[in-house]
mmCIF file of C-alpha atoms in Angstrom:
data_model
loop_
_atom_site.group_PDB
_atom_site.id
_atom_site.type_symbol
_atom_site.label_atom_id
_atom_site.label_comp_id
_atom_site.label_asym_id
_atom_site.label_seq_id
_atom_site.Cartn_x
_atom_site.Cartn_y
_atom_site.Cartn_z
ATOM 1 C CA MET A 13 -5.660 -15.770 11.152
ATOM 2 C CA ILE A 14 -3.738 -13.088 8.992
ATOM 3 C CA ILE A 15 -2.816 -12.474 5.512
ATOM 4 C CA GLU A 16 -1.390 -10.077 4.064
ATOM 5 C CA VAL A 17 -3.256 -9.057 0.850
ATOM 6 C CA ASN A 18 -0.502 -7.142 -1.616
ATOM 7 C CA GLY A 19 0.738 -4.717 1.911
ATOM 8 C CA VAL A 20 -2.485 -5.042 3.192
ATOM 9 C CA SER A 21 -2.766 -6.911 7.078
ATOM 10 C CA VAL A 22 -6.703 -8.913 6.200
ATOM 11 C CA THR A 23 -7.867 -10.861 8.775
ATOM 12 C CA VAL A 24 -9.966 -14.215 7.716
ATOM 13 C CA ASP A 25 -12.818 -15.526 9.627
ATOM 14 C CA ASP A 26 -11.924 -19.020 10.574
ATOM 15 C CA SER A 27 -14.921 -20.593 8.777
ATOM 16 C CA LYS A 28 -13.544 -18.994 6.128
ATOM 17 C CA LYS A 29 -10.542 -21.408 6.449
ATOM 18 C CA ASP A 30 -11.250 -24.081 4.151
ATOM 19 C CA MET A 31 -12.055 -21.997 1.005
ATOM 20 C CA THR A 32 -9.288 -21.172 -1.163
ATOM 21 C CA LEU A 33 -7.274 -19.245 -1.881
ATOM 22 C CA LEU A 34 -8.531 -18.004 -5.593
ATOM 23 C CA LYS A 35 -11.737 -17.549 -4.142
ATOM 24 C CA PHE A 36 -11.172 -15.509 -1.198
ATOM 25 C CA LEU A 37 -8.948 -13.416 -3.911
ATOM 26 C CA ARG A 38 -11.873 -13.004 -5.719
ATOM 27 C CA GLU A 39 -15.337 -13.353 -3.887
ATOM 28 C CA GLU A 40 -13.906 -11.824 -0.611
ATOM 29 C CA LEU A 41 -11.266 -8.558 -1.957
ATOM 30 C CA ALA A 42 -12.730 -8.379 -4.764
ATOM 31 C CA LEU A 43 -9.565 -8.663 -6.599
ATOM 32 C CA LYS A 44 -10.576 -10.305 -10.234
ATOM 33 C CA GLY A 45 -7.506 -10.137 -11.775
ATOM 34 C CA THR A 46 -6.142 -13.784 -10.945
ATOM 35 C CA LYS A 47 -8.398 -15.942 -12.752
ATOM 36 C CA ASN A 48 -9.395 -19.135 -12.727
ATOM 37 C CA GLY A 49 -8.482 -21.523 -15.691
ATOM 38 C CA CYS A 50 -8.831 -25.181 -14.286
ATOM 39 C CA GLY A 51 -9.775 -25.038 -10.746
ATOM 40 C CA ILE A 52 -7.503 -28.323 -10.659
ATOM 41 C CA GLY A 53 -3.714 -26.752 -10.185
ATOM 42 C CA SER A 54 -2.728 -27.308 -13.280
ATOM 43 C CA CYS A 55 -2.906 -24.260 -15.957
ATOM 44 C CA GLY A 56 -0.903 -21.698 -13.143
ATOM 45 C CA THR A 57 -3.414 -18.579 -14.467
ATOM 46 C CA CYS A 58 -3.639 -18.400 -11.409
ATOM 47 C CA THR A 59 -0.576 -18.245 -9.954
ATOM 48 C CA VAL A 60 -0.164 -15.762 -7.693
ATOM 49 C CA LEU A 61 3.291 -15.311 -5.177
ATOM 50 C CA ALA A 62 2.918 -16.233 -1.140
ATOM 51 C CA ASP A 63 6.551 -14.785 -0.309
ATOM 52 C CA MET A 64 7.925 -13.768 -3.115
ATOM 53 C CA LYS A 65 7.062 -17.473 -4.654
ATOM 54 C CA ALA A 66 4.696 -19.339 -6.768
ATOM 55 C CA VAL A 67 0.983 -20.797 -6.279
ATOM 56 C CA ARG A 68 -1.532 -22.066 -7.545
ATOM 57 C CA SER A 69 -4.258 -20.150 -5.953
ATOM 58 C CA CYS A 70 -6.991 -22.809 -6.973
ATOM 59 C CA VAL A 71 -5.526 -25.141 -5.313
ATOM 60 C CA THR A 72 -3.893 -23.701 -1.520
ATOM 61 C CA PRO A 73 -6.898 -23.094 1.255
ATOM 62 C CA LEU A 74 -6.069 -20.166 2.757
ATOM 63 C CA SER A 75 -5.613 -22.275 6.091
ATOM 64 C CA LYS A 76 -1.734 -22.074 4.438
ATOM 65 C CA CYS A 77 -1.749 -18.894 3.992
ATOM 66 C CA ASP A 78 -1.503 -17.413 7.256
ATOM 67 C CA GLY A 79 0.732 -15.470 7.962
ATOM 68 C CA LYS A 80 2.350 -14.972 4.540
ATOM 69 C CA LYS A 81 2.296 -11.873 2.358
ATOM 70 C CA ILE A 82 0.024 -12.772 -0.951
ATOM 71 C CA ILE A 83 0.677 -10.954 -4.074
ATOM 72 C CA THR A 84 -1.358 -10.947 -7.048
ATOM 73 C CA ILE A 85 -0.963 -8.413 -10.332
ATOM 74 C CA GLU A 86 -2.733 -6.100 -8.748
ATOM 75 C CA GLY A 87 0.174 -5.262 -6.048
ATOM 76 C CA MET A 88 2.313 -5.622 -8.676
ATOM 77 C CA ALA A 89 1.976 -1.366 -10.218
ATOM 78 C CA LEU A 90 3.701 0.574 -8.205
ATOM 79 C CA PRO A 91 1.612 2.758 -6.402
ATOM 80 C CA ASP A 92 1.106 5.966 -8.677
ATOM 81 C CA GLY A 93 -0.059 3.059 -11.219
ATOM 82 C CA THR A 94 3.562 2.676 -13.179
ATOM 83 C CA LEU A 95 3.474 -0.750 -14.853
ATOM 84 C CA HIS A 96 6.459 -3.127 -12.490
ATOM 85 C CA PRO A 97 9.117 -3.793 -15.065
ATOM 86 C CA ILE A 98 8.047 -6.988 -15.736
ATOM 87 C CA GLN A 99 4.412 -6.150 -16.877
ATOM 88 C CA GLN A 100 5.246 -3.459 -19.206
ATOM 89 C CA ALA A 101 8.671 -5.596 -20.422
ATOM 90 C CA PHE A 102 5.559 -7.926 -21.397
ATOM 91 C CA LEU A 103 3.597 -5.495 -23.694
ATOM 92 C CA ASP A 104 6.709 -4.814 -25.169
ATOM 93 C CA ALA A 105 7.397 -7.623 -26.315
ATOM 94 C CA GLY A 106 4.060 -8.482 -26.880
ATOM 95 C CA ALA A 107 3.489 -11.964 -24.889
ATOM 96 C CA ILE A 108 -0.413 -10.930 -24.084
ATOM 97 C CA GLN A 109 -2.818 -11.219 -26.727
ATOM 98 C CA CYS A 110 -6.287 -12.633 -24.847
ATOM 99 C CA GLY A 111 -4.649 -11.454 -21.850
ATOM 100 C CA PHE A 112 -6.601 -14.165 -19.889
ATOM 101 C CA CYS A 113 -3.390 -16.160 -18.472
ATOM 102 C CA THR A 114 -1.038 -13.247 -18.741
ATOM 103 C CA PRO A 115 -1.930 -12.218 -14.794
ATOM 104 C CA GLY A 116 -0.360 -15.831 -13.788
ATOM 105 C CA MET A 117 2.351 -15.653 -16.215
ATOM 106 C CA VAL A 118 3.565 -11.560 -14.388
ATOM 107 C CA LEU A 119 3.845 -13.480 -11.337
ATOM 108 C CA ASN A 120 5.706 -16.296 -12.248
ATOM 109 C CA ALA A 121 7.971 -14.484 -13.726
ATOM 110 C CA GLN A 122 8.827 -12.408 -10.823
ATOM 111 C CA ALA A 123 9.049 -16.086 -8.323
ATOM 112 C CA LEU A 124 11.276 -16.569 -11.334
ATOM 113 C CA LEU A 125 13.253 -13.364 -11.133
ATOM 114 C CA TYR A 126 12.983 -13.476 -7.237
ATOM 115 C CA LYS A 127 15.021 -15.998 -7.164
ATOM 116 C CA ASN A 128 16.502 -16.016 -10.000
ATOM 117 C CA PRO A 129 17.974 -12.514 -11.377
ATOM 118 C CA THR A 130 20.230 -13.564 -14.523
ATOM 119 C CA PRO A 131 17.836 -16.483 -15.832
ATOM 120 C CA ARG A 132 19.281 -18.531 -19.174
ATOM 121 C CA ARG A 133 16.497 -18.818 -21.581
ATOM 122 C CA GLU A 134 16.599 -22.496 -20.608
ATOM 123 C CA GLU A 135 15.952 -22.221 -17.394
ATOM 124 C CA ILE A 136 12.663 -19.090 -17.695
ATOM 125 C CA ARG A 137 11.666 -22.470 -20.308
ATOM 126 C CA GLU A 138 11.586 -24.940 -17.588
ATOM 127 C CA ALA A 139 9.736 -21.846 -15.098
ATOM 128 C CA PHE A 140 7.468 -21.917 -17.389
ATOM 129 C CA LYS A 141 6.282 -25.291 -18.525
ATOM 130 C CA ASN A 142 3.270 -25.437 -16.526
ATOM 131 C CA VAL A 143 1.988 -22.569 -17.146
ATOM 132 C CA LEU A 144 -0.252 -22.454 -20.099
ATOM 133 C CA CYS A 145 -0.498 -20.481 -22.879
ATOM 134 C CA ARG A 146 -2.991 -20.754 -25.889
ATOM 135 C CA CYS A 147 -2.995 -17.231 -27.620
ATOM 136 C CA THR A 148 0.892 -16.840 -27.387
ATOM 137 C CA GLY A 149 3.172 -19.260 -27.928
ATOM 138 C CA TYR A 150 6.025 -18.975 -25.717
ATOM 139 C CA GLN A 151 8.872 -17.108 -27.186
ATOM 140 C CA GLN A 152 7.605 -13.530 -26.339
ATOM 141 C CA ILE A 153 7.028 -14.850 -22.954
ATOM 142 C CA VAL A 154 10.653 -15.634 -23.193
ATOM 143 C CA ASP A 155 11.512 -12.296 -24.719
ATOM 144 C CA ALA A 156 9.852 -11.131 -21.504
ATOM 145 C CA VAL A 157 10.761 -12.461 -18.581
ATOM 146 C CA GLU A 158 14.704 -11.928 -20.045
ATOM 147 C CA LEU A 159 13.785 -8.311 -21.218
ATOM 148 C CA ALA A 160 12.019 -7.942 -17.506
ATOM 149 C CA ALA A 161 15.632 -9.159 -16.272
ATOM 150 C CA GLU A 162 17.616 -7.539 -18.121
ATOM 151 C CA ARG A 163 15.252 -3.559 -16.755
ATOM 152 C CA MET A 164 14.943 -4.458 -13.422
ATOM 153 C CA LYS A 165 18.755 -5.022 -13.314
ATOM 154 C CA GLN A 166 19.495 -1.328 -14.200
ATOM 155 C CA PRO A 167 19.817 1.096 -11.399
#
């Protein structure tokens, strides 16, 4: 089985096909940015992108990832290390406090903006209703997604 993780092709041994994507990313590839919040797919902290769709990596078996392009928080920044506009917007809008949920939030925002580049505030709130943050409240997160959408439209 082959998956692409942050632009790199990775061959996965068949003996690992039942391993969760979260465990594979953290333990086999040492990509520690994806966090384990609940382990049952409820909180969204472990969100990554699979073919530009937000998925809960803690409940996604590797067998479901064959041939998919996976993006983690480590794959969001530009090659020169410059933050992705979504990451920068989260900083600028004050949407980060403890930072534990931030990778999942950023990737959830990327999935939303890929599907809908100009979401209304209600659509942003709806897209984030199942991604939990216990620190910031959601106002700054909604502001950050709006700011990122604006910046990503600009040439």
